[in-house]
Amino acid sequence: MILQINFQFQLNTASNIILLVAVLIMGIVQFLALWRNRSKGRWGLKVLLNFLLWISVLGWILQPTITRSSDSNQILLYQQNIPHTNLQHWQDSLHIAESFTEKEILQAINEHPAWISKIGTVYLAGTHFEPTLLNQLLDKEWKWLPTWENNQVESIRWEGVLYRGDLQRVSGKILSEKTQVLSLKIGEQVLDSISLKKGLVDFNLKFPAFVKGKAKCELWLGEKLLQPIHFAVMEKPSKSVLVLQSNPDFESKTLADWMGKRGYKVETWTKVAKNTQNQFQINTKQSIKSYDLIVTDPSLAGDARVKKVLGENKGVLIINLTNPETETRIINQALGTQWRLTKSSTQEAIQLSNDLTALPYQIQPNTWQKSLKEYPIAVQRQKGRVGLSLLNETYPLMLSGDSVTYNKIWASTLEAVLPSEPVSIQVNAPVFVNIPTQIRLNTLKKNVNWQVGEDTLKPSVSSLNSQNEYQNYRFIKAGWQPLFDSLSVYVEDSTPDLAYLQRLKMYVGNNFLEKKQKNIDFSIARQSSLSPWLWWALILFILTALWVEPKW
């Protein structure tokens, strides 16, 4: 740090020279007057007050400025409320000589615009920085120093638009000050929850979306509301499902009824005698000619209808296993799958929750296989998709009133085993006012303009997939905003902490580790001086003291 004192007063005019000489004469006159009266009382106080008066008048004329400069190519830009101990720690550990608040750096840039071109690395401490400043520092290398607060969401993401029946996933980070429960709720109903440990924790909550239209749930930490979760649910094109049973069972019937309530067209075939089958339909009065999914048990894996569905690149889900080792060999032989199991326990069943058990086996990993994290269910994809469930009966969950767990099990299973939708929309929420949001649409239609908010957009086409279109859009209004013909997307206000964090990540994400540090020497200078009004106030105060002093 280098300190330098300069004066705004210039000896370049006769009037300025006369004024300075007058002040010097004033000081001499004051000194002589005081010297003649040195025998009087309180002489030392009189000398002090007269000296301060002379210095104040001289300071008002000269207008001194203090310039502080340092040689460095790293600066720390910090939020006003950051504790001083944190700032000092960062400056010492990162060898940063200079630190600025937003107001200070803007003032320095306005006074000396050339400085900005010499700045190398910008360390950001905090999140509340305005775009006016960030835009001026776009070409710098950025490094963000997070300042997490206890029990505050630091990042969060969910689907702004999804199909009915699909899983809504809410994920992010939170700094938990103790062990406590994070939950998603609609009213008093808990959709999903997780126990957090103390510290910075990743969370991932999910639940099936079954309410069509504009939907809302809430993220709670204990008894504290953290974040409302707004999203739009669109109707999924109807899927046709065949439930193929070798024997009547309550597990298959409950699952068929559940799919029917979710809008699926369901046809059930049940073998009731040697040459007799019972058939009934849900949500359709006619026999279904083509199926998107067949749900069956291992004994019917070789059925012609099962093989036909797989040949059409659709899905098969096998449930109700009783002798897994033998039955997986039958399935592999019939369908060409590669299921491999290992016994995980000597018990007859593994207890997963109060009303949910599974067979004591583990499904071994496979290159073409995807497993569900929470349940012993996996899907292999070669030609078509084959799902395998090692769960025992799940209908007791419905009987005990735990429909949330039942919904989550089968919604996540069907999402994995059913073919992808030909049309899909992706909007990463939360969406904030005046912060660009990328909207993606996977569609078979081409060269069709989009209606988003109050604008008509021409989408860009992905170079990797001609059916994938995208566009960045900046919403200017909060609340539910139009999206395409019949959808909406919820736009948050731009004032919450999460909005500032999202805006900051736009800059940090674009610049962090992408631009090399400029290894050059430069000097950042900050000037400070007293306002002329303060000099006048000081002179008036001293004159008052000189007038009052003889009367004490």
Coordinates of C-alpha atoms in Angstrom, one line a residue:
M1 CA 0.0 0.0 0.0
I2 CA 1.4 3.4 -1.0
L3 CA -0.1 6.6 0.4
Q4 CA 0.3 9.9 -1.5
I5 CA -1.0 13.4 -0.6
N6 CA -1.8 15.7 -3.4
F7 CA -3.5 19.2 -3.5
Q8 CA -6.2 20.4 -5.8
F9 CA -5.0 24.0 -5.3
Q10 CA -2.8 25.2 -8.2
L11 CA -0.4 28.1 -8.2
N12 CA -1.1 29.0 -11.8
T13 CA -3.0 32.3 -11.4
A14 CA -2.2 35.6 -9.6
S15 CA -5.4 35.4 -7.5
N16 CA -4.4 32.0 -6.1
I17 CA -0.9 33.2 -5.3
I18 CA -2.4 36.3 -3.5
L19 CA -4.8 34.0 -1.6
L20 CA -2.1 31.7 -0.4
V21 CA 0.1 34.7 0.7
A22 CA -2.8 36.1 2.6
V23 CA -3.2 32.9 4.6
L24 CA 0.5 32.8 5.4
I25 CA 0.3 36.5 6.6
M26 CA -2.8 35.5 8.7
G27 CA -0.8 32.8 10.4
I28 CA 2.1 35.2 11.2
V29 CA -0.3 37.8 12.6
Q30 CA -2.0 35.2 14.8
F31 CA 1.4 34.1 16.1
L32 CA 2.6 37.6 16.9
A33 CA -0.7 38.5 18.7
L34 CA -0.5 35.3 20.8
W35 CA 3.2 36.0 21.6
R36 CA 2.4 39.4 23.0
N37 CA -0.4 38.0 25.2
R38 CA 1.5 34.9 26.4
S39 CA 1.2 36.0 30.0
K40 CA -2.6 35.8 30.0
G41 CA -4.4 32.7 31.3
R42 CA -5.2 29.6 29.1
W43 CA -2.5 30.7 26.6
G44 CA -1.9 27.1 25.5
L45 CA -5.6 26.7 24.7
K46 CA -5.6 29.9 22.7
V47 CA -2.6 28.8 20.7
L48 CA -4.2 25.4 19.9
L49 CA -7.5 27.0 18.7
N50 CA -5.7 29.6 16.6
F51 CA -3.5 27.0 15.1
L52 CA -6.5 24.8 14.2
L53 CA -8.2 27.8 12.7
W54 CA -5.2 28.6 10.5
I55 CA -4.8 24.9 9.5
S56 CA -8.5 24.7 8.6
V57 CA -8.4 27.8 6.4
L58 CA -5.2 26.5 4.7
G59 CA -6.8 23.1 4.2
W60 CA -10.0 24.6 2.7
I61 CA -7.8 26.5 0.2
L62 CA -5.4 23.7 -0.7
Q63 CA -8.1 20.9 -0.7
P64 CA -5.7 18.0 0.0
T65 CA -6.5 14.6 -1.4
I66 CA -5.1 11.3 -0.1
T67 CA -4.4 8.7 -2.8
R68 CA -4.0 5.1 -1.8
S69 CA -2.6 2.7 -4.4
S70 CA -1.2 -0.8 -4.5
D71 CA 0.4 -3.0 -7.0
S72 CA -1.6 -6.2 -7.6
N73 CA -3.5 -8.0 -10.3
Q74 CA -6.0 -9.4 -7.8
I75 CA -8.9 -7.5 -6.2
L76 CA -11.6 -8.6 -3.8
L77 CA -15.1 -7.3 -4.4
Y78 CA -17.3 -7.8 -1.4
Q79 CA -20.8 -7.3 -0.1
Q80 CA -21.3 -4.7 2.6
N81 CA -22.5 -7.2 5.2
I82 CA -19.6 -9.6 4.9
P83 CA -17.8 -9.9 8.4
H84 CA -14.4 -8.2 8.5
T85 CA -12.8 -11.4 9.9
N86 CA -13.8 -13.2 6.7
L87 CA -12.5 -10.5 4.5
Q88 CA -9.1 -10.4 6.3
H89 CA -8.8 -14.2 6.1
W90 CA -9.4 -14.2 2.3
Q91 CA -7.0 -11.3 1.7
D92 CA -4.2 -13.0 3.8
S93 CA -4.7 -16.5 2.4
L94 CA -5.1 -15.4 -1.3
H95 CA -2.5 -12.6 -1.1
I96 CA -5.0 -10.0 -2.2
A97 CA -3.8 -6.5 -1.5
E98 CA -6.9 -4.5 -2.3
S99 CA -10.6 -4.9 -1.5
F100 CA -13.5 -2.9 -2.6
T101 CA -17.2 -2.6 -2.0
E102 CA -19.5 -2.2 -5.0
K103 CA -19.8 1.5 -4.4
E104 CA -16.0 2.0 -4.1
I105 CA -15.1 0.2 -7.2
L106 CA -17.7 2.0 -9.3
Q107 CA -16.4 5.3 -8.0
A108 CA -12.8 4.3 -8.8
I109 CA -13.8 3.2 -12.3
N110 CA -15.8 6.5 -12.9
E111 CA -12.8 8.6 -11.8
H112 CA -10.2 6.6 -13.7
P113 CA -11.8 4.5 -16.5
A114 CA -8.3 3.2 -17.6
W115 CA -8.0 1.2 -14.4
I116 CA -10.6 -1.3 -15.4
S117 CA -8.5 -2.5 -18.4
K118 CA -5.6 -3.4 -16.0
I119 CA -7.6 -5.5 -13.5
G120 CA -6.7 -9.2 -13.6
T121 CA -8.6 -11.5 -11.3
V122 CA -11.8 -10.5 -9.5
Y123 CA -12.7 -12.4 -6.3
L124 CA -16.3 -12.0 -5.4
A125 CA -17.5 -12.4 -1.8
G126 CA -21.2 -12.4 -1.5
T127 CA -24.0 -12.5 -4.1
H128 CA -25.7 -9.1 -4.1
F129 CA -23.9 -7.3 -7.0
E130 CA -25.7 -5.3 -9.6
P131 CA -25.4 -6.1 -13.4
T132 CA -24.2 -2.5 -13.9
L133 CA -20.9 -3.4 -12.3
L134 CA -20.7 -7.1 -13.4
N135 CA -21.1 -6.1 -17.0
Q136 CA -18.1 -3.7 -16.8
L137 CA -15.9 -6.6 -15.6
L138 CA -17.0 -9.2 -18.1
D139 CA -13.6 -9.8 -19.6
K140 CA -12.0 -10.6 -16.2
E141 CA -11.2 -13.9 -14.6
W142 CA -13.8 -14.6 -11.9
K143 CA -13.5 -16.5 -8.7
W144 CA -16.4 -16.7 -6.3
L145 CA -16.0 -17.0 -2.6
P146 CA -19.3 -18.4 -1.3
T147 CA -20.7 -17.0 1.9
W148 CA -23.3 -19.5 2.9
E149 CA -25.8 -18.7 5.7
N150 CA -27.2 -21.3 8.0
N151 CA -30.5 -22.9 7.0
Q152 CA -30.6 -21.1 3.7
V153 CA -31.0 -22.8 0.3
E154 CA -27.9 -22.1 -1.7
S155 CA -29.0 -23.6 -5.0
I156 CA -32.2 -25.3 -6.1
R157 CA -33.6 -26.7 -9.3
W158 CA -36.8 -28.4 -10.4
E159 CA -38.8 -28.9 -13.6
G160 CA -40.8 -25.9 -14.6
V161 CA -43.0 -28.0 -17.0
L162 CA -43.5 -31.8 -16.9
Y163 CA -46.1 -34.4 -17.9
R164 CA -48.7 -35.7 -15.6
G165 CA -47.4 -38.9 -13.9
D166 CA -43.8 -38.0 -14.3
L167 CA -41.5 -37.5 -11.3
Q168 CA -40.9 -33.9 -10.2
R169 CA -37.4 -33.7 -8.9
V170 CA -36.3 -30.9 -6.5
S171 CA -32.6 -30.9 -5.9
G172 CA -30.0 -28.4 -4.6
K173 CA -27.7 -27.5 -1.7
I174 CA -28.4 -26.2 1.8
L175 CA -26.3 -25.3 4.8
S176 CA -27.8 -27.0 7.7
E177 CA -26.8 -25.8 11.2
K178 CA -27.9 -29.1 12.8
T179 CA -29.5 -32.5 12.1
Q180 CA -33.1 -31.7 10.8
V181 CA -35.7 -32.8 8.3
L182 CA -36.1 -31.2 4.8
S183 CA -39.5 -32.0 3.3
L184 CA -41.8 -31.2 0.3
K185 CA -45.4 -30.6 1.3
I186 CA -48.8 -29.9 -0.2
G187 CA -50.7 -28.5 2.8
E188 CA -50.0 -30.9 5.6
Q189 CA -49.3 -33.9 3.3
V190 CA -45.6 -34.8 3.0
L191 CA -44.6 -35.7 -0.6
D192 CA -41.0 -36.6 0.2
S193 CA -38.5 -35.9 2.9
I194 CA -34.8 -36.3 3.8
S195 CA -32.9 -36.1 7.1
L196 CA -30.1 -33.5 6.8
K197 CA -26.8 -33.7 8.6
K198 CA -25.0 -30.6 9.9
G199 CA -23.0 -28.8 7.2
L200 CA -23.4 -28.1 3.5
V201 CA -25.7 -30.9 2.2
D202 CA -26.9 -31.9 -1.2
F203 CA -30.6 -32.8 -1.3
N204 CA -32.7 -34.6 -3.9
L205 CA -36.5 -34.9 -3.3
K206 CA -39.0 -36.3 -5.8
F207 CA -42.7 -37.1 -6.2
P208 CA -45.1 -37.9 -9.0
A209 CA -47.0 -35.0 -10.5
F210 CA -50.6 -36.0 -10.9
V211 CA -52.5 -32.7 -10.8
K212 CA -53.0 -31.3 -14.3
G213 CA -52.5 -27.5 -14.8
K214 CA -50.8 -25.0 -12.5
A215 CA -49.4 -26.8 -9.5
K216 CA -47.6 -25.7 -6.3
C217 CA -45.9 -27.4 -3.4
E218 CA -43.6 -26.1 -0.7
L219 CA -40.1 -26.8 0.6
W220 CA -39.9 -26.9 4.4
L221 CA -37.0 -27.1 6.8
G222 CA -38.5 -28.3 10.0
E223 CA -41.2 -25.7 10.6
K224 CA -39.6 -23.1 8.4
L225 CA -40.9 -22.4 4.8
L226 CA -37.9 -22.1 2.5
Q227 CA -39.2 -22.0 -1.0
P228 CA -42.6 -22.4 -2.9
I229 CA -42.2 -24.7 -5.8
H230 CA -44.4 -23.7 -8.8
F231 CA -44.7 -25.8 -11.9
A232 CA -47.0 -26.6 -14.8
V233 CA -48.3 -30.2 -15.5
M234 CA -49.5 -31.1 -19.0
E235 CA -51.5 -34.1 -19.9
K236 CA -49.5 -37.0 -21.2
P237 CA -50.7 -38.7 -24.4
S238 CA -52.6 -41.8 -23.3
K239 CA -50.6 -45.0 -22.9
S240 CA -52.0 -48.5 -23.5
V241 CA -51.0 -51.2 -20.9
L242 CA -51.6 -54.9 -20.9
V243 CA -51.5 -56.6 -17.5
L244 CA -50.9 -60.2 -18.2
Q245 CA -51.5 -62.6 -15.2
S246 CA -50.9 -66.3 -14.9
N247 CA -53.1 -66.3 -11.8
P248 CA -55.4 -63.7 -10.3
D249 CA -53.5 -61.6 -7.7
F250 CA -54.3 -58.5 -5.7
E251 CA -50.9 -56.9 -6.5
S252 CA -51.5 -56.8 -10.3
K253 CA -55.1 -55.7 -9.8
T254 CA -54.1 -52.8 -7.5
L255 CA -51.4 -51.7 -10.0
A256 CA -53.9 -51.9 -12.9
D257 CA -56.4 -49.7 -11.0
W258 CA -53.7 -47.2 -10.1
M259 CA -52.7 -46.9 -13.7
G260 CA -56.3 -46.5 -14.8
K261 CA -56.8 -43.6 -12.3
R262 CA -53.7 -41.9 -13.9
G263 CA -55.3 -41.9 -17.3
Y264 CA -53.7 -45.1 -18.8
K265 CA -55.8 -47.4 -21.0
V266 CA -55.5 -50.7 -19.2
E267 CA -56.4 -54.2 -20.4
T268 CA -56.1 -57.1 -18.1
W269 CA -55.8 -60.8 -19.1
T270 CA -56.0 -63.3 -16.3
K271 CA -55.8 -67.1 -16.7
V272 CA -58.6 -68.5 -14.5
A273 CA -58.6 -72.1 -15.8
K274 CA -56.7 -74.2 -18.2
N275 CA -58.3 -72.8 -21.4
T276 CA -60.1 -69.9 -19.9
Q277 CA -59.0 -66.3 -19.6
N278 CA -60.7 -63.4 -18.0
Q279 CA -60.4 -60.0 -19.7
F280 CA -61.5 -56.5 -18.7
Q281 CA -60.6 -53.0 -19.7
I282 CA -60.1 -49.7 -17.9
N283 CA -60.6 -46.3 -19.7
T284 CA -61.6 -48.1 -22.9
K285 CA -64.5 -50.1 -24.1
Q286 CA -62.7 -51.9 -27.0
S287 CA -59.9 -54.3 -27.1
I288 CA -56.5 -52.6 -27.4
K289 CA -54.7 -53.6 -30.5
S290 CA -51.2 -52.1 -29.7
Y291 CA -49.6 -51.8 -26.3
D292 CA -46.9 -49.4 -25.0
L293 CA -46.2 -51.6 -22.0
I294 CA -46.9 -55.1 -20.7
V295 CA -46.9 -55.9 -17.0
T296 CA -46.5 -59.6 -16.4
D297 CA -44.9 -62.3 -14.2
P298 CA -41.9 -64.5 -15.1
S299 CA -44.0 -67.5 -16.2
L300 CA -45.4 -65.5 -19.1
A301 CA -42.1 -63.9 -20.3
G302 CA -42.2 -66.0 -23.4
D303 CA -45.7 -65.0 -24.4
A304 CA -45.9 -63.9 -28.0
R305 CA -47.5 -60.6 -27.0
V306 CA -44.5 -59.8 -24.8
K307 CA -42.0 -60.5 -27.6
K308 CA -44.1 -58.4 -30.0
V309 CA -44.1 -55.4 -27.7
L310 CA -40.3 -55.6 -27.3
G311 CA -39.9 -56.0 -31.1
E312 CA -41.7 -52.7 -31.4
N313 CA -39.2 -51.0 -29.1
K314 CA -41.6 -50.7 -26.3
G315 CA -41.6 -51.8 -22.6
V316 CA -42.1 -54.9 -20.5
L317 CA -42.3 -54.9 -16.7
I318 CA -41.9 -58.2 -14.8
I319 CA -43.2 -58.4 -11.2
N320 CA -44.3 -61.0 -8.7
L321 CA -41.1 -63.0 -8.6
T322 CA -41.0 -65.8 -6.0
N323 CA -37.9 -67.8 -7.0
P324 CA -35.6 -65.2 -8.4
E325 CA -32.6 -67.3 -9.4
T326 CA -34.7 -69.7 -11.5
E327 CA -37.1 -67.1 -12.8
T328 CA -34.3 -64.8 -14.1
R329 CA -32.9 -67.6 -16.1
I330 CA -36.3 -68.2 -17.7
I331 CA -36.6 -64.5 -18.5
N332 CA -33.1 -64.3 -19.9
Q333 CA -33.8 -67.3 -22.2
A334 CA -37.1 -65.9 -23.4
L335 CA -36.2 -62.3 -23.9
G336 CA -32.5 -62.3 -24.4
T337 CA -31.8 -60.2 -21.3
Q338 CA -28.8 -60.5 -19.1
W339 CA -30.2 -60.4 -15.5
R340 CA -27.7 -61.5 -12.8
L341 CA -28.6 -61.7 -9.2
T342 CA -26.7 -62.3 -6.0
K343 CA -28.2 -63.3 -2.7
S344 CA -27.8 -60.5 -0.1
S345 CA -29.4 -62.1 3.0
T346 CA -30.4 -65.4 4.5
Q347 CA -33.8 -64.0 5.5
E348 CA -36.9 -64.7 3.4
A349 CA -37.4 -61.0 2.8
I350 CA -35.7 -57.7 3.4
Q351 CA -37.7 -55.0 5.3
L352 CA -37.6 -51.7 3.4
S353 CA -40.3 -49.9 5.4
N354 CA -43.2 -50.8 7.6
D355 CA -45.4 -52.2 4.8
L356 CA -42.8 -52.8 2.1
T357 CA -40.4 -55.8 1.7
A358 CA -38.2 -57.1 -1.1
L359 CA -36.6 -60.4 -2.0
P360 CA -33.2 -61.0 -0.4
Y361 CA -31.3 -60.5 -3.7
Q362 CA -29.3 -57.7 -5.4
I363 CA -29.4 -57.0 -9.2
Q364 CA -25.9 -56.9 -10.5
P365 CA -24.9 -54.0 -12.7
N366 CA -24.9 -54.3 -16.5
T367 CA -23.8 -52.0 -19.3
W368 CA -27.3 -51.6 -20.7
Q369 CA -29.0 -51.4 -17.3
K370 CA -30.4 -48.6 -15.2
S371 CA -31.3 -49.2 -11.6
L372 CA -33.7 -47.2 -9.4
K373 CA -31.7 -45.8 -6.4
E374 CA -34.3 -46.3 -3.7
Y375 CA -35.8 -49.6 -4.7
P376 CA -34.6 -53.0 -6.0
I377 CA -35.9 -52.3 -9.5
A378 CA -33.9 -52.1 -12.7
V379 CA -34.5 -51.7 -16.4
Q380 CA -32.4 -53.2 -19.2
R381 CA -32.5 -51.6 -22.6
Q382 CA -31.4 -53.4 -25.8
K383 CA -34.4 -53.7 -28.2
G384 CA -37.2 -52.3 -26.1
R385 CA -37.0 -52.0 -22.4
V386 CA -37.4 -54.8 -19.8
G387 CA -38.0 -53.9 -16.2
L388 CA -37.5 -56.3 -13.3
S389 CA -38.9 -55.7 -9.8
L390 CA -37.7 -57.6 -6.7
L391 CA -40.3 -56.0 -4.5
N392 CA -42.8 -58.2 -2.8
E393 CA -46.4 -57.0 -2.6
T394 CA -46.8 -53.3 -2.6
Y395 CA -50.5 -53.1 -2.3
P396 CA -50.3 -53.1 1.6
L397 CA -49.0 -49.5 1.2
M398 CA -52.3 -48.5 -0.3
L399 CA -54.2 -50.4 2.4
S400 CA -52.3 -48.6 5.2
G401 CA -52.8 -45.2 3.6
D402 CA -49.2 -44.7 2.4
S403 CA -50.2 -43.7 -1.1
V404 CA -47.2 -41.3 -1.4
T405 CA -44.7 -44.1 -1.3
Y406 CA -46.8 -46.3 -3.6
N407 CA -47.1 -43.5 -6.1
K408 CA -43.4 -42.8 -6.0
I409 CA -42.4 -46.5 -6.5
W410 CA -44.6 -47.0 -9.6
A411 CA -44.3 -43.5 -11.1
S412 CA -40.4 -43.9 -11.1
T413 CA -40.7 -47.4 -12.5
L414 CA -43.0 -46.5 -15.3
E415 CA -40.9 -43.4 -16.2
A416 CA -37.9 -45.7 -16.6
V417 CA -39.6 -48.5 -18.5
L418 CA -42.0 -46.7 -20.8
P419 CA -40.8 -45.2 -24.2
S420 CA -39.9 -41.5 -24.2
E421 CA -42.5 -39.0 -25.3
P422 CA -42.0 -37.7 -28.9
V423 CA -42.7 -34.2 -27.6
S424 CA -41.1 -32.9 -24.5
I425 CA -40.5 -29.4 -23.0
Q426 CA -37.7 -28.5 -20.6
V427 CA -37.7 -25.4 -18.5
N428 CA -35.3 -25.4 -15.6
A429 CA -36.9 -23.7 -12.6
P430 CA -36.8 -21.4 -10.7
V431 CA -37.2 -18.8 -13.5
F432 CA -36.6 -15.2 -12.5
V433 CA -37.6 -11.8 -13.9
N434 CA -35.0 -10.3 -16.2
I435 CA -32.6 -13.3 -16.0
P436 CA -32.3 -15.3 -19.2
T437 CA -33.8 -18.8 -19.2
Q438 CA -33.2 -21.5 -21.7
I439 CA -36.4 -23.2 -23.0
R440 CA -36.0 -26.6 -24.9
L441 CA -38.5 -28.3 -27.0
N442 CA -38.1 -31.8 -28.5
T443 CA -40.6 -32.0 -31.4
L444 CA -41.2 -33.6 -34.8
K445 CA -42.6 -30.3 -36.1
K446 CA -40.1 -27.9 -37.7
N447 CA -39.9 -24.2 -38.5
V448 CA -42.7 -23.4 -36.1
N449 CA -42.5 -20.1 -34.2
W450 CA -42.9 -20.2 -30.4
Q451 CA -45.3 -18.1 -28.3
V452 CA -43.5 -17.3 -25.0
G453 CA -44.7 -14.6 -22.7
E454 CA -45.9 -11.7 -24.9
D455 CA -43.4 -12.5 -27.7
T456 CA -43.1 -14.7 -30.8
L457 CA -39.7 -16.4 -31.0
K458 CA -37.9 -18.2 -33.8
P459 CA -36.2 -21.2 -32.1
S460 CA -32.6 -22.4 -32.8
V461 CA -32.1 -26.0 -33.8
S462 CA -29.5 -28.2 -32.0
S463 CA -26.6 -29.2 -34.2
L464 CA -26.7 -32.7 -32.6
N465 CA -30.4 -33.4 -32.9
S466 CA -32.6 -31.7 -35.5
Q467 CA -35.7 -32.4 -33.4
N468 CA -34.3 -30.5 -30.4
E469 CA -35.0 -26.8 -30.5
Y470 CA -34.1 -24.2 -28.0
Q471 CA -34.1 -20.5 -27.2
N472 CA -33.0 -18.2 -24.4
Y473 CA -35.8 -15.8 -23.2
R474 CA -35.9 -13.1 -20.6
F475 CA -39.3 -12.8 -18.9
I476 CA -40.2 -9.2 -17.8
K477 CA -43.2 -10.0 -15.6
A478 CA -43.5 -12.1 -12.5
G479 CA -46.2 -14.8 -11.9
W480 CA -47.7 -17.3 -14.4
Q481 CA -46.6 -16.4 -17.9
P482 CA -47.9 -18.0 -21.2
L483 CA -45.8 -20.7 -22.8
F484 CA -46.6 -22.1 -26.2
D485 CA -50.3 -22.5 -26.9
S486 CA -51.8 -23.8 -23.7
L487 CA -49.1 -24.0 -21.1
S488 CA -47.7 -21.6 -18.5
V489 CA -44.4 -21.2 -16.6
Y490 CA -44.1 -19.5 -13.2
V491 CA -41.7 -16.6 -13.1
E492 CA -40.2 -15.5 -9.7
D493 CA -39.5 -11.9 -8.7
S494 CA -35.9 -10.9 -9.1
T495 CA -35.4 -9.6 -5.5
P496 CA -34.9 -12.9 -3.5
D497 CA -31.4 -14.0 -2.6
L498 CA -31.7 -16.9 -5.1
A499 CA -32.3 -14.5 -7.9
Y500 CA -29.1 -12.6 -7.1
L501 CA -27.2 -16.0 -6.8
Q502 CA -28.6 -17.0 -10.2
R503 CA -27.6 -13.8 -11.8
L504 CA -24.1 -14.0 -10.3
K505 CA -23.7 -17.6 -11.6
M506 CA -24.3 -16.3 -15.1
Y507 CA -21.2 -14.3 -14.9
V508 CA -19.1 -16.7 -12.8
G509 CA -20.2 -19.6 -15.0
N510 CA -19.2 -17.8 -18.2
N511 CA -15.8 -16.7 -16.9
F512 CA -14.6 -19.0 -14.2
L513 CA -11.5 -20.9 -15.4
E514 CA -12.1 -19.9 -19.0
K515 CA -9.9 -16.8 -19.0
K516 CA -6.3 -16.9 -18.1
Q517 CA -5.1 -14.6 -15.4
K518 CA -3.2 -11.5 -16.7
N519 CA 0.2 -11.5 -15.1
I520 CA 0.8 -7.8 -15.3
D521 CA 1.6 -5.1 -12.8
F522 CA -0.8 -2.3 -12.3
S523 CA -1.9 0.2 -9.7
I524 CA -5.4 0.7 -8.5
A525 CA -5.7 4.1 -6.8
R526 CA -8.4 5.4 -4.5
Q527 CA -8.7 9.1 -3.7
S528 CA -10.5 10.6 -0.7
S529 CA -10.9 14.2 0.4
L530 CA -13.1 16.3 2.6
S531 CA -16.0 18.1 1.1
P532 CA -15.7 21.9 1.1
W533 CA -18.8 22.1 3.2
L534 CA -17.0 20.1 5.9
W535 CA -14.1 22.5 5.8
W536 CA -16.6 25.4 6.3
A537 CA -18.3 23.6 9.2
L538 CA -14.9 23.0 10.8
I539 CA -13.8 26.7 10.4
L540 CA -17.2 27.9 11.8
F541 CA -16.8 25.6 14.8
I542 CA -13.3 26.8 15.7
L543 CA -14.4 30.5 15.3
T544 CA -17.2 29.8 17.7
A545 CA -14.8 28.2 20.2
L546 CA -12.5 31.3 19.9
W547 CA -15.4 33.6 20.6
V548 CA -16.7 31.6 23.5
E549 CA -13.2 31.0 25.1
P550 CA -12.7 34.4 26.8
K551 CA -16.1 34.1 28.4
W552 CA -15.4 30.8 30.2

